[in-house]
Amino acid sequence: MTEMAEQNVRDEVRAFLEANWDPNRSLIEWRNILVDSGWGAPHYPKEWFGKGLPAAMSLVVDEVIRDFGAIGAAKMGIRVLAGATILAHGSDLHKQTYLRGILTGEETWCQLFSEPGSGSDLAGATTRADFKDGKWIINGQKVWTTSAHHADFGLLLARTDWDAVKHKGLTYFILDLRQPGVDVNQLRQMNGHASFNQVFITDAVIQENMRVSELGEGWKVATTTLMHERRGADGARRYDQKIDRPERIYQEYNEEIDHQLAPYIWYPQRTGRVDLLIEHAKAAGRYEDPAVRQEIAKVLGLAKSAEWTARRARAAQQQGKPQGPEGSIGKLAASHVARASNLAHTKIAGPNAMLTGSDSWMDGTIAEILVSTPAISIAGGTDEIQRNIISERILKMPKEPRTDTDRPFREVPRNQVT
């Protein structure tokens, strides 16, 4: 990407905004104009609402739109993963049917992967899809499904062949959640929030043309979704700034943010809130305590190292380089930093860390940190999974002995305590 090419893009986007931006439009009306122009997702192909530009140029376009005071395409939540997956593996029908609604924000999505018996081991899914009378009949249960309670569609991984080995018997579908046979129940976490759902699927129907992968090749498509998962989460955090202006479009945009980011409201606490350590120590009158200062310095050093690793990975991704070991290392480092920060907060607060409510220690934030931190070691692949990836794929150490990779899935023992 040359400086001249970047400047040309900046000039084109600004000219488009000067000709079309009107904050008194509705949010949906504006986004349809944006999508038709190709500037809503400039890294998408020209035939599918984009301009075929490199991914790095999308960041430039976003910057121009933001600096102009305008609003970009919808990029919060699972829709980022859905758009990337459909673009990579979907049929023309899928792209024609869903990409516009994803980019305008008119339709919301969720990811139907995890199950009660296969959380991090996604390939162990037992939700079944049976082909009858020209359509697929779905039965099973999904869990830890973010935002399913207001999603229109789900990215579904279901088993279609029980005699194949477990990674070969899965197929990838698009499930319409607004149909009979799909029941969504919110789960209340120990920190008091309800960000996840369990989804019960009983004789739900998927038409054959809503199958995304080839039969038994769903795992390949699922890896695309997973690859974009962290990037999508980063996007959700980047685009969460409300705009304090009275015009109609800003009011609708702020409502969208409140709606879409509600499941993630406690996410800062699960990182251990390194940013609050010094403030906490001062409030507790322990900032001059040498032992506390040493603990804080240790955590800040760890956090800075993890941040630099994440930045290095992001820069490589923007330059189009293949993903290196930074992803798993960064995920593991984030868990380590969160636990270290959690421990430091506990040492500072003492017994007060156990109190909750608005009149408790730092308005209950410290207590929420303590019960939210374990989540970061589970979500998006457990620490144990990350260690296996690092040892087997990066350090080339011998693989962990497994008994389920070379036998029909039907014969694989499941949900057994050994």
Tab-separated table of C-alpha atoms in Angstrom:
chain	number	residue	atom	x	y	z
A	1	MET	CA	0.000	0.000	0.000
A	2	THR	CA	1.777	3.120	-1.201
A	3	GLU	CA	1.240	6.553	0.312
A	4	MET	CA	-0.251	7.720	-2.994
A	5	ALA	CA	-2.736	4.826	-3.057
A	6	GLU	CA	-3.725	5.533	0.533
A	7	GLN	CA	-4.189	9.238	-0.149
A	8	ASN	CA	-6.319	8.465	-3.215
A	9	VAL	CA	-8.587	6.271	-1.076
A	10	ARG	CA	-8.834	8.971	1.585
A	11	ASP	CA	-9.821	11.531	-1.056
A	12	GLU	CA	-12.433	9.220	-2.623
A	13	VAL	CA	-14.060	8.362	0.713
A	14	ARG	CA	-14.180	12.006	1.780
A	15	ALA	CA	-15.737	13.024	-1.547
A	16	PHE	CA	-18.369	10.300	-1.129
A	17	LEU	CA	-19.169	11.450	2.410
A	18	GLU	CA	-19.421	15.109	1.417
A	19	ALA	CA	-21.918	14.134	-1.288
A	20	ASN	CA	-24.035	11.657	0.713
A	21	TRP	CA	-23.705	12.017	4.493
A	22	ASP	CA	-26.785	13.344	6.255
A	23	PRO	CA	-27.085	12.763	10.024
A	24	ASN	CA	-30.847	13.172	9.827
A	25	ARG	CA	-31.236	9.967	7.813
A	26	SER	CA	-32.167	6.753	9.605
A	27	LEU	CA	-29.234	4.480	10.446
A	28	ILE	CA	-30.496	1.736	8.129
A	29	GLU	CA	-31.112	4.131	5.235
A	30	TRP	CA	-27.568	5.490	5.507
A	31	ARG	CA	-25.954	2.062	5.784
A	32	ASN	CA	-27.738	0.846	2.669
A	33	ILE	CA	-26.251	3.813	0.789
A	34	LEU	CA	-22.856	3.017	2.283
A	35	VAL	CA	-23.082	-0.665	1.366
A	36	ASP	CA	-24.116	0.145	-2.207
A	37	SER	CA	-21.096	2.452	-2.512
A	38	GLY	CA	-18.644	-0.301	-1.509
A	39	TRP	CA	-17.116	1.833	1.262
A	40	GLY	CA	-18.948	-0.072	4.012
A	41	ALA	CA	-16.715	-3.127	3.508
A	42	PRO	CA	-13.999	-2.058	1.042
A	43	HIS	CA	-12.073	-5.306	1.593
A	44	TYR	CA	-15.036	-7.330	0.250
A	45	PRO	CA	-15.000	-8.197	-3.486
A	46	LYS	CA	-16.580	-5.658	-5.837
A	47	GLU	CA	-19.402	-8.054	-6.746
A	48	TRP	CA	-20.300	-8.441	-3.059
A	49	PHE	CA	-20.692	-4.906	-1.706
A	50	GLY	CA	-16.978	-4.095	-1.530
A	51	LYS	CA	-14.171	-2.621	-3.567
A	52	GLY	CA	-11.656	-5.447	-3.501
A	53	LEU	CA	-9.126	-3.436	-1.496
A	54	PRO	CA	-6.550	-4.962	0.886
A	55	ALA	CA	-7.724	-5.478	4.463
A	56	ALA	CA	-5.267	-2.862	5.682
A	57	MET	CA	-7.024	-0.242	3.518
A	58	SER	CA	-10.275	-0.889	5.389
A	59	LEU	CA	-8.657	0.598	8.469
A	60	VAL	CA	-7.856	3.731	6.463
A	61	VAL	CA	-11.471	3.979	5.267
A	62	ASP	CA	-12.784	3.500	8.809
A	63	GLU	CA	-10.511	6.285	10.001
A	64	VAL	CA	-11.776	8.721	7.359
A	65	ILE	CA	-15.427	7.885	8.133
A	66	ARG	CA	-14.836	8.313	11.859
A	67	ASP	CA	-12.931	11.605	11.480
A	68	PHE	CA	-15.713	12.946	9.243
A	69	GLY	CA	-18.200	12.297	12.041
A	70	ALA	CA	-20.062	9.703	9.987
A	71	ILE	CA	-20.988	6.115	10.882
A	72	GLY	CA	-19.632	3.006	9.193
A	73	ALA	CA	-21.090	-0.425	8.448
A	74	ALA	CA	-22.251	-2.644	11.305
A	75	LYS	CA	-19.216	-4.439	12.733
A	76	MET	CA	-20.194	-5.430	16.237
A	77	GLY	CA	-20.843	-8.914	17.536
A	78	ILE	CA	-20.853	-12.263	15.749
A	79	ARG	CA	-21.882	-10.670	12.437
A	80	VAL	CA	-18.177	-10.062	11.725
A	81	LEU	CA	-17.537	-13.806	11.907
A	82	ALA	CA	-20.656	-14.581	9.872
A	83	GLY	CA	-19.698	-12.164	7.114
A	84	ALA	CA	-16.120	-13.460	6.897
A	85	THR	CA	-17.246	-17.109	6.855
A	86	ILE	CA	-19.989	-16.629	4.254
A	87	LEU	CA	-17.644	-14.626	2.084
A	88	ALA	CA	-14.999	-17.369	2.234
A	89	HIS	CA	-17.193	-20.467	1.943
A	90	GLY	CA	-20.790	-19.489	1.189
A	91	SER	CA	-22.603	-19.923	-2.107
A	92	ASP	CA	-23.718	-16.984	-4.228
A	93	LEU	CA	-27.195	-17.493	-2.729
A	94	HIS	CA	-25.785	-17.141	0.801
A	95	LYS	CA	-23.868	-13.997	-0.117
A	96	GLN	CA	-26.833	-12.452	-1.894
A	97	THR	CA	-29.204	-13.321	0.943
A	98	TYR	CA	-27.169	-12.384	4.003
A	99	LEU	CA	-24.209	-10.071	3.406
A	100	ARG	CA	-26.244	-6.882	3.006
A	101	GLY	CA	-28.196	-7.483	6.245
A	102	ILE	CA	-24.933	-8.200	8.071
A	103	LEU	CA	-23.329	-4.953	6.898
A	104	THR	CA	-26.399	-2.769	7.538
A	105	GLY	CA	-26.976	-4.308	10.971
A	106	GLU	CA	-30.550	-5.266	10.136
A	107	GLU	CA	-29.915	-8.920	11.016
A	108	THR	CA	-27.976	-10.331	13.956
A	109	TRP	CA	-26.154	-13.643	14.270
A	110	CYS	CA	-24.825	-16.071	16.840
A	111	GLN	CA	-22.361	-18.966	16.766
A	112	LEU	CA	-23.844	-22.396	17.521
A	113	PHE	CA	-20.681	-24.393	18.194
A	114	SER	CA	-20.190	-25.245	21.901
A	115	GLU	CA	-22.221	-27.992	23.531
A	116	PRO	CA	-22.590	-29.247	27.113
A	117	GLY	CA	-20.311	-32.226	26.334
A	118	SER	CA	-17.893	-30.472	23.990
A	119	GLY	CA	-16.893	-26.961	24.987
A	120	SER	CA	-13.320	-26.484	23.848
A	121	ASP	CA	-13.383	-29.783	21.946
A	122	LEU	CA	-15.763	-28.412	19.311
A	123	ALA	CA	-15.210	-31.352	16.986
A	124	GLY	CA	-16.955	-33.557	19.556
A	125	ALA	CA	-20.328	-31.959	18.731
A	126	THR	CA	-23.302	-34.311	18.943
A	127	THR	CA	-26.089	-32.067	17.647
A	128	ARG	CA	-27.345	-34.089	14.706
A	129	ALA	CA	-28.568	-33.155	11.250
A	130	ASP	CA	-30.566	-35.853	9.410
A	131	PHE	CA	-31.544	-35.480	5.753
A	132	LYS	CA	-35.225	-36.302	5.254
A	133	ASP	CA	-37.555	-35.457	2.369
A	134	GLY	CA	-35.117	-33.006	0.814
A	135	LYS	CA	-34.309	-30.991	3.937
A	136	TRP	CA	-32.230	-31.235	7.097
A	137	ILE	CA	-33.852	-31.976	10.474
A	138	ILE	CA	-31.796	-30.642	13.399
A	139	ASN	CA	-31.864	-31.962	16.978
A	140	GLY	CA	-29.494	-31.162	19.842
A	141	GLN	CA	-28.353	-28.608	22.388
A	142	LYS	CA	-25.862	-25.754	22.169
A	143	VAL	CA	-24.528	-23.725	25.091
A	144	TRP	CA	-22.396	-20.655	25.938
A	145	THR	CA	-23.983	-18.996	22.935
A	146	THR	CA	-23.441	-15.244	23.104
A	147	SER	CA	-26.401	-13.082	22.024
A	148	ALA	CA	-28.573	-15.994	20.858
A	149	HIS	CA	-31.542	-14.409	22.670
A	150	HIS	CA	-31.768	-11.672	20.058
A	151	ALA	CA	-30.110	-13.353	17.039
A	152	ASP	CA	-31.913	-13.945	13.751
A	153	PHE	CA	-29.530	-16.596	12.394
A	154	GLY	CA	-26.946	-19.017	13.749
A	155	LEU	CA	-23.743	-20.518	12.375
A	156	LEU	CA	-24.400	-24.173	13.140
A	157	LEU	CA	-21.959	-27.071	13.355
A	158	ALA	CA	-23.884	-30.381	13.331
A	159	ARG	CA	-23.016	-34.048	12.916
A	160	THR	CA	-24.213	-35.653	9.688
A	161	ASP	CA	-22.120	-38.847	9.709
A	162	TRP	CA	-21.697	-40.853	12.919
A	163	ASP	CA	-19.565	-43.516	11.242
A	164	ALA	CA	-16.819	-41.098	10.166
A	165	VAL	CA	-14.010	-39.990	12.494
A	166	LYS	CA	-15.095	-37.013	14.541
A	167	HIS	CA	-13.573	-34.202	12.454
A	168	LYS	CA	-14.957	-35.732	9.225
A	169	GLY	CA	-18.575	-36.203	10.243
A	170	LEU	CA	-19.492	-32.557	10.779
A	171	THR	CA	-21.330	-30.249	8.374
A	172	TYR	CA	-21.747	-26.474	8.557
A	173	PHE	CA	-25.191	-24.864	8.168
A	174	ILE	CA	-27.040	-21.567	8.507
A	175	LEU	CA	-29.923	-22.003	10.972
A	176	ASP	CA	-32.896	-19.618	11.057
A	177	LEU	CA	-33.489	-19.100	14.786
A	178	ARG	CA	-36.925	-17.576	14.279
A	179	GLN	CA	-38.595	-20.932	13.587
A	180	PRO	CA	-40.532	-23.421	15.731
A	181	GLY	CA	-38.290	-25.934	17.481
A	182	VAL	CA	-35.621	-23.419	18.565
A	183	ASP	CA	-35.781	-22.459	22.250
A	184	VAL	CA	-33.258	-19.994	23.688
A	185	ASN	CA	-32.710	-19.635	27.445
A	186	GLN	CA	-30.351	-17.122	29.026
A	187	LEU	CA	-27.775	-18.325	31.588
A	188	ARG	CA	-27.037	-16.309	34.731
A	189	GLN	CA	-23.324	-16.218	35.586
A	190	MET	CA	-21.812	-16.069	39.074
A	191	ASN	CA	-20.908	-12.391	38.481
A	192	GLY	CA	-24.608	-11.596	38.075
A	193	HIS	CA	-24.599	-10.929	34.340
A	194	ALA	CA	-26.419	-13.002	31.703
A	195	SER	CA	-24.278	-12.911	28.559
A	196	PHE	CA	-24.738	-16.441	27.320
A	197	ASN	CA	-27.536	-18.771	26.365
A	198	GLN	CA	-28.331	-22.414	25.981
A	199	VAL	CA	-30.187	-23.269	22.791
A	200	PHE	CA	-32.420	-26.331	22.553
A	201	ILE	CA	-33.109	-27.467	18.994
A	202	THR	CA	-35.950	-29.923	18.392
A	203	ASP	CA	-36.845	-30.950	14.833
A	204	ALA	CA	-35.821	-27.548	13.453
A	205	VAL	CA	-35.593	-27.405	9.667
A	206	ILE	CA	-32.777	-26.260	7.365
A	207	GLN	CA	-33.254	-26.279	3.620
A	208	GLU	CA	-30.528	-28.002	1.639
A	209	ASN	CA	-29.431	-24.725	0.025
A	210	MET	CA	-28.545	-23.371	3.493
A	211	ARG	CA	-25.757	-25.944	3.866
A	212	VAL	CA	-22.469	-24.005	3.761
A	213	SER	CA	-19.887	-26.797	3.668
A	214	GLU	CA	-19.646	-29.992	1.703
A	215	LEU	CA	-21.018	-32.980	3.595
A	216	GLY	CA	-18.618	-33.923	6.392
A	217	GLU	CA	-16.362	-30.941	5.685
A	218	GLY	CA	-17.849	-28.597	8.269
A	219	TRP	CA	-14.709	-28.527	10.366
A	220	LYS	CA	-12.793	-26.733	7.596
A	221	VAL	CA	-15.419	-23.970	7.525
A	222	ALA	CA	-15.540	-23.817	11.336
A	223	THR	CA	-11.804	-23.108	11.453
A	224	THR	CA	-12.399	-20.036	9.292
A	225	THR	CA	-14.988	-18.776	11.782
A	226	LEU	CA	-12.663	-19.500	14.699
A	227	MET	CA	-9.745	-17.775	12.975
A	228	HIS	CA	-11.774	-14.575	12.772
A	229	GLU	CA	-13.216	-14.878	16.271
A	230	ARG	CA	-10.553	-12.902	18.115
A	231	ARG	CA	-10.412	-10.315	15.369
A	232	GLY	CA	-14.200	-9.902	15.652
A	233	ALA	CA	-13.968	-9.433	19.409
A	234	ASP	CA	-11.334	-6.733	18.928
A	235	GLY	CA	-13.656	-5.040	16.451
A	236	ALA	CA	-16.511	-5.084	18.919
A	237	ARG	CA	-14.392	-3.178	21.365
A	238	ARG	CA	-13.065	-0.709	18.794
A	239	TYR	CA	-16.451	0.378	17.533
A	240	ASP	CA	-18.203	0.878	20.838
A	241	GLN	CA	-17.865	4.624	21.235
A	242	LYS	CA	-21.168	6.421	21.557
A	243	ILE	CA	-21.565	9.800	19.869
A	244	ASP	CA	-23.153	12.565	21.919
A	245	ARG	CA	-25.078	14.432	19.228
A	246	PRO	CA	-28.824	15.020	18.859
A	247	GLU	CA	-29.419	14.012	15.229
A	248	ARG	CA	-31.495	10.927	14.513
A	249	ILE	CA	-28.698	8.726	13.167
A	250	TYR	CA	-26.513	9.169	16.262
A	251	GLN	CA	-29.396	8.331	18.577
A	252	GLU	CA	-30.099	5.114	16.652
A	253	TYR	CA	-26.400	4.261	16.596
A	254	ASN	CA	-26.145	4.686	20.377
A	255	GLU	CA	-29.159	2.407	20.836
A	256	GLU	CA	-27.469	-0.203	18.659
A	257	ILE	CA	-24.330	-0.034	20.781
A	258	ASP	CA	-26.312	-0.500	23.996
A	259	HIS	CA	-28.101	-3.496	22.480
A	260	GLN	CA	-25.148	-5.214	20.864
A	261	LEU	CA	-22.598	-4.694	23.607
A	262	ALA	CA	-24.845	-5.603	26.538
A	263	PRO	CA	-23.409	-9.178	26.713
A	264	TYR	CA	-19.876	-7.769	26.923
A	265	ILE	CA	-20.430	-5.186	29.671
A	266	TRP	CA	-18.460	-7.220	32.235
A	267	TYR	CA	-15.603	-8.114	29.874
A	268	PRO	CA	-13.219	-5.471	31.275
A	269	GLN	CA	-13.500	-7.178	34.680
A	270	ARG	CA	-12.507	-10.597	33.297
A	271	THR	CA	-9.141	-9.174	32.223
A	272	GLY	CA	-8.309	-8.483	35.877
A	273	ARG	CA	-8.486	-4.674	35.403
A	274	VAL	CA	-4.768	-3.999	35.434
A	275	ASP	CA	-5.651	-0.358	34.775
A	276	LEU	CA	-7.270	-0.068	38.230
A	277	LEU	CA	-4.364	-1.401	40.312
A	278	ILE	CA	-2.727	1.942	41.105
A	279	GLU	CA	-6.069	3.685	41.697
A	280	HIS	CA	-7.112	0.814	43.946
A	281	ALA	CA	-3.873	0.909	45.948
A	282	LYS	CA	-4.195	4.676	46.470
A	283	ALA	CA	-7.848	4.388	47.523
A	284	ALA	CA	-6.900	1.683	50.008
A	285	GLY	CA	-4.034	3.769	51.420
A	286	ARG	CA	-1.509	1.096	50.458
A	287	TYR	CA	0.241	2.742	47.538
A	288	GLU	CA	3.392	3.378	49.604
A	289	ASP	CA	3.543	-0.235	50.825
A	290	PRO	CA	6.736	-1.716	49.240
A	291	ALA	CA	5.181	-5.178	48.927
A	292	VAL	CA	2.125	-3.770	47.138
A	293	ARG	CA	4.242	-1.600	44.839
A	294	GLN	CA	6.357	-4.623	43.913
A	295	GLU	CA	3.236	-6.647	43.128
A	296	ILE	CA	1.807	-3.865	40.961
A	297	ALA	CA	5.095	-3.405	39.085
A	298	LYS	CA	5.214	-7.129	38.333
A	299	VAL	CA	1.693	-7.129	36.905
A	300	LEU	CA	2.246	-3.973	34.841
A	301	GLY	CA	5.398	-5.517	33.346
A	302	LEU	CA	3.542	-8.683	32.390
A	303	ALA	CA	0.664	-6.698	30.878
A	304	LYS	CA	2.974	-4.531	28.793
A	305	SER	CA	4.781	-7.596	27.404
A	306	ALA	CA	1.458	-9.194	26.453
A	307	GLU	CA	0.293	-5.978	24.802
A	308	TRP	CA	3.416	-5.776	22.648
A	309	THR	CA	2.960	-9.390	21.554
A	310	ALA	CA	-0.649	-8.657	20.563
A	311	ARG	CA	0.421	-5.559	18.642
A	312	ARG	CA	3.073	-7.548	16.790
A	313	ALA	CA	0.452	-10.136	15.763
A	314	ARG	CA	-1.984	-7.434	14.638
A	315	ALA	CA	0.667	-5.665	12.583
A	316	ALA	CA	1.604	-8.938	10.851
A	317	GLN	CA	-2.049	-9.607	10.084
A	318	GLN	CA	-2.507	-6.136	8.575
A	319	GLN	CA	0.509	-6.776	6.361
A	320	GLY	CA	-1.062	-9.977	5.069
A	321	LYS	CA	1.438	-12.293	6.767
A	322	PRO	CA	0.293	-15.765	7.889
A	323	GLN	CA	-0.713	-16.108	11.519
A	324	GLY	CA	2.197	-17.105	13.754
A	325	PRO	CA	2.321	-18.418	17.311
A	326	GLU	CA	1.341	-15.036	18.761
A	327	GLY	CA	-2.372	-15.925	18.859
A	328	SER	CA	-2.084	-18.846	21.280
A	329	ILE	CA	0.759	-17.239	23.207
A	330	GLY	CA	-1.221	-14.019	23.540
A	331	LYS	CA	-4.344	-15.863	24.686
A	332	LEU	CA	-2.351	-17.730	27.330
A	333	ALA	CA	-0.559	-14.537	28.387
A	334	ALA	CA	-3.895	-12.741	28.818
A	335	SER	CA	-5.058	-15.462	31.240
A	336	HIS	CA	-1.798	-15.206	33.187
A	337	VAL	CA	-1.994	-11.405	33.420
A	338	ALA	CA	-5.641	-11.520	34.532
A	339	ARG	CA	-4.892	-13.987	37.311
A	340	ALA	CA	-1.864	-11.962	38.472
A	341	SER	CA	-3.937	-8.782	38.545
A	342	ASN	CA	-6.736	-10.585	40.359
A	343	LEU	CA	-4.235	-11.686	43.020
A	344	ALA	CA	-2.841	-8.156	43.363
A	345	HIS	CA	-6.323	-6.691	43.837
A	346	THR	CA	-7.003	-9.333	46.487
A	347	LYS	CA	-3.808	-8.462	48.385
A	348	ILE	CA	-4.688	-4.778	48.284
A	349	ALA	CA	-8.311	-5.135	49.347
A	350	GLY	CA	-8.029	-8.039	51.769
A	351	PRO	CA	-11.436	-9.233	53.078
A	352	ASN	CA	-13.108	-6.173	51.507
A	353	ALA	CA	-12.636	-7.807	48.088
A	354	MET	CA	-15.422	-10.225	48.988
A	355	LEU	CA	-18.074	-7.529	49.417
A	356	THR	CA	-20.488	-6.697	46.618
A	357	GLY	CA	-22.965	-3.936	45.914
A	358	SER	CA	-22.793	-0.222	45.288
A	359	ASP	CA	-21.606	0.577	48.833
A	360	SER	CA	-18.771	-1.987	48.787
A	361	TRP	CA	-15.114	-1.716	47.776
A	362	MET	CA	-14.853	0.522	44.678
A	363	ASP	CA	-18.592	0.149	44.100
A	364	GLY	CA	-18.321	-3.630	43.906
A	365	THR	CA	-15.879	-3.593	41.008
A	366	ILE	CA	-13.190	-5.499	42.889
A	367	ALA	CA	-15.584	-8.306	43.835
A	368	GLU	CA	-16.760	-8.497	40.229
A	369	ILE	CA	-13.139	-8.772	39.055
A	370	LEU	CA	-12.565	-11.740	41.377
A	371	VAL	CA	-15.529	-13.749	40.052
A	372	SER	CA	-15.129	-12.699	36.402
A	373	THR	CA	-11.416	-13.437	35.925
A	374	PRO	CA	-11.731	-17.257	35.597
A	375	ALA	CA	-13.744	-16.750	32.393
A	376	ILE	CA	-10.762	-15.539	30.416
A	377	SER	CA	-9.027	-18.900	30.963
A	378	ILE	CA	-12.021	-20.705	29.443
A	379	ALA	CA	-13.551	-18.592	26.677
A	380	GLY	CA	-12.166	-18.819	23.147
A	381	GLY	CA	-10.161	-21.984	23.907
A	382	THR	CA	-9.049	-22.967	27.409
A	383	ASP	CA	-5.539	-22.506	28.722
A	384	GLU	CA	-5.071	-26.267	28.373
A	385	ILE	CA	-6.011	-26.104	24.692
A	386	GLN	CA	-3.591	-23.225	24.107
A	387	ARG	CA	-0.770	-25.140	25.813
A	388	ASN	CA	-1.439	-28.148	23.599
A	389	ILE	CA	-1.340	-25.951	20.483
A	390	ILE	CA	1.923	-24.346	21.568
A	391	SER	CA	3.583	-27.637	22.462
A	392	GLU	CA	2.423	-29.623	19.412
A	393	ARG	CA	2.298	-27.080	16.584
A	394	ILE	CA	4.921	-24.538	17.618
A	395	LEU	CA	7.453	-26.461	19.714
A	396	LYS	CA	6.847	-29.684	17.710
A	397	MET	CA	6.660	-31.779	20.869
A	398	PRO	CA	5.018	-35.249	20.771
A	399	LYS	CA	1.253	-35.099	20.465
A	400	GLU	CA	-0.963	-35.838	23.408
A	401	PRO	CA	-2.196	-39.471	23.261
A	402	ARG	CA	-5.754	-39.565	21.901
A	403	THR	CA	-8.285	-42.332	21.506
A	404	ASP	CA	-10.884	-40.515	19.398
A	405	THR	CA	-9.164	-39.516	16.162
A	406	ASP	CA	-8.994	-42.827	14.279
A	407	ARG	CA	-12.278	-44.530	15.146
A	408	PRO	CA	-15.872	-43.909	14.091
A	409	PHE	CA	-17.405	-41.139	16.189
A	410	ARG	CA	-20.270	-43.483	17.019
A	411	GLU	CA	-17.795	-45.620	18.999
A	412	VAL	CA	-16.020	-42.770	20.797
A	413	PRO	CA	-16.780	-42.756	24.555
A	414	ARG	CA	-18.433	-39.470	25.560
A	415	ASN	CA	-19.181	-37.706	28.827
A	416	GLN	CA	-17.245	-40.231	30.888
A	417	VAL	CA	-15.233	-39.413	33.990
A	418	THR	CA	-11.903	-41.268	34.034
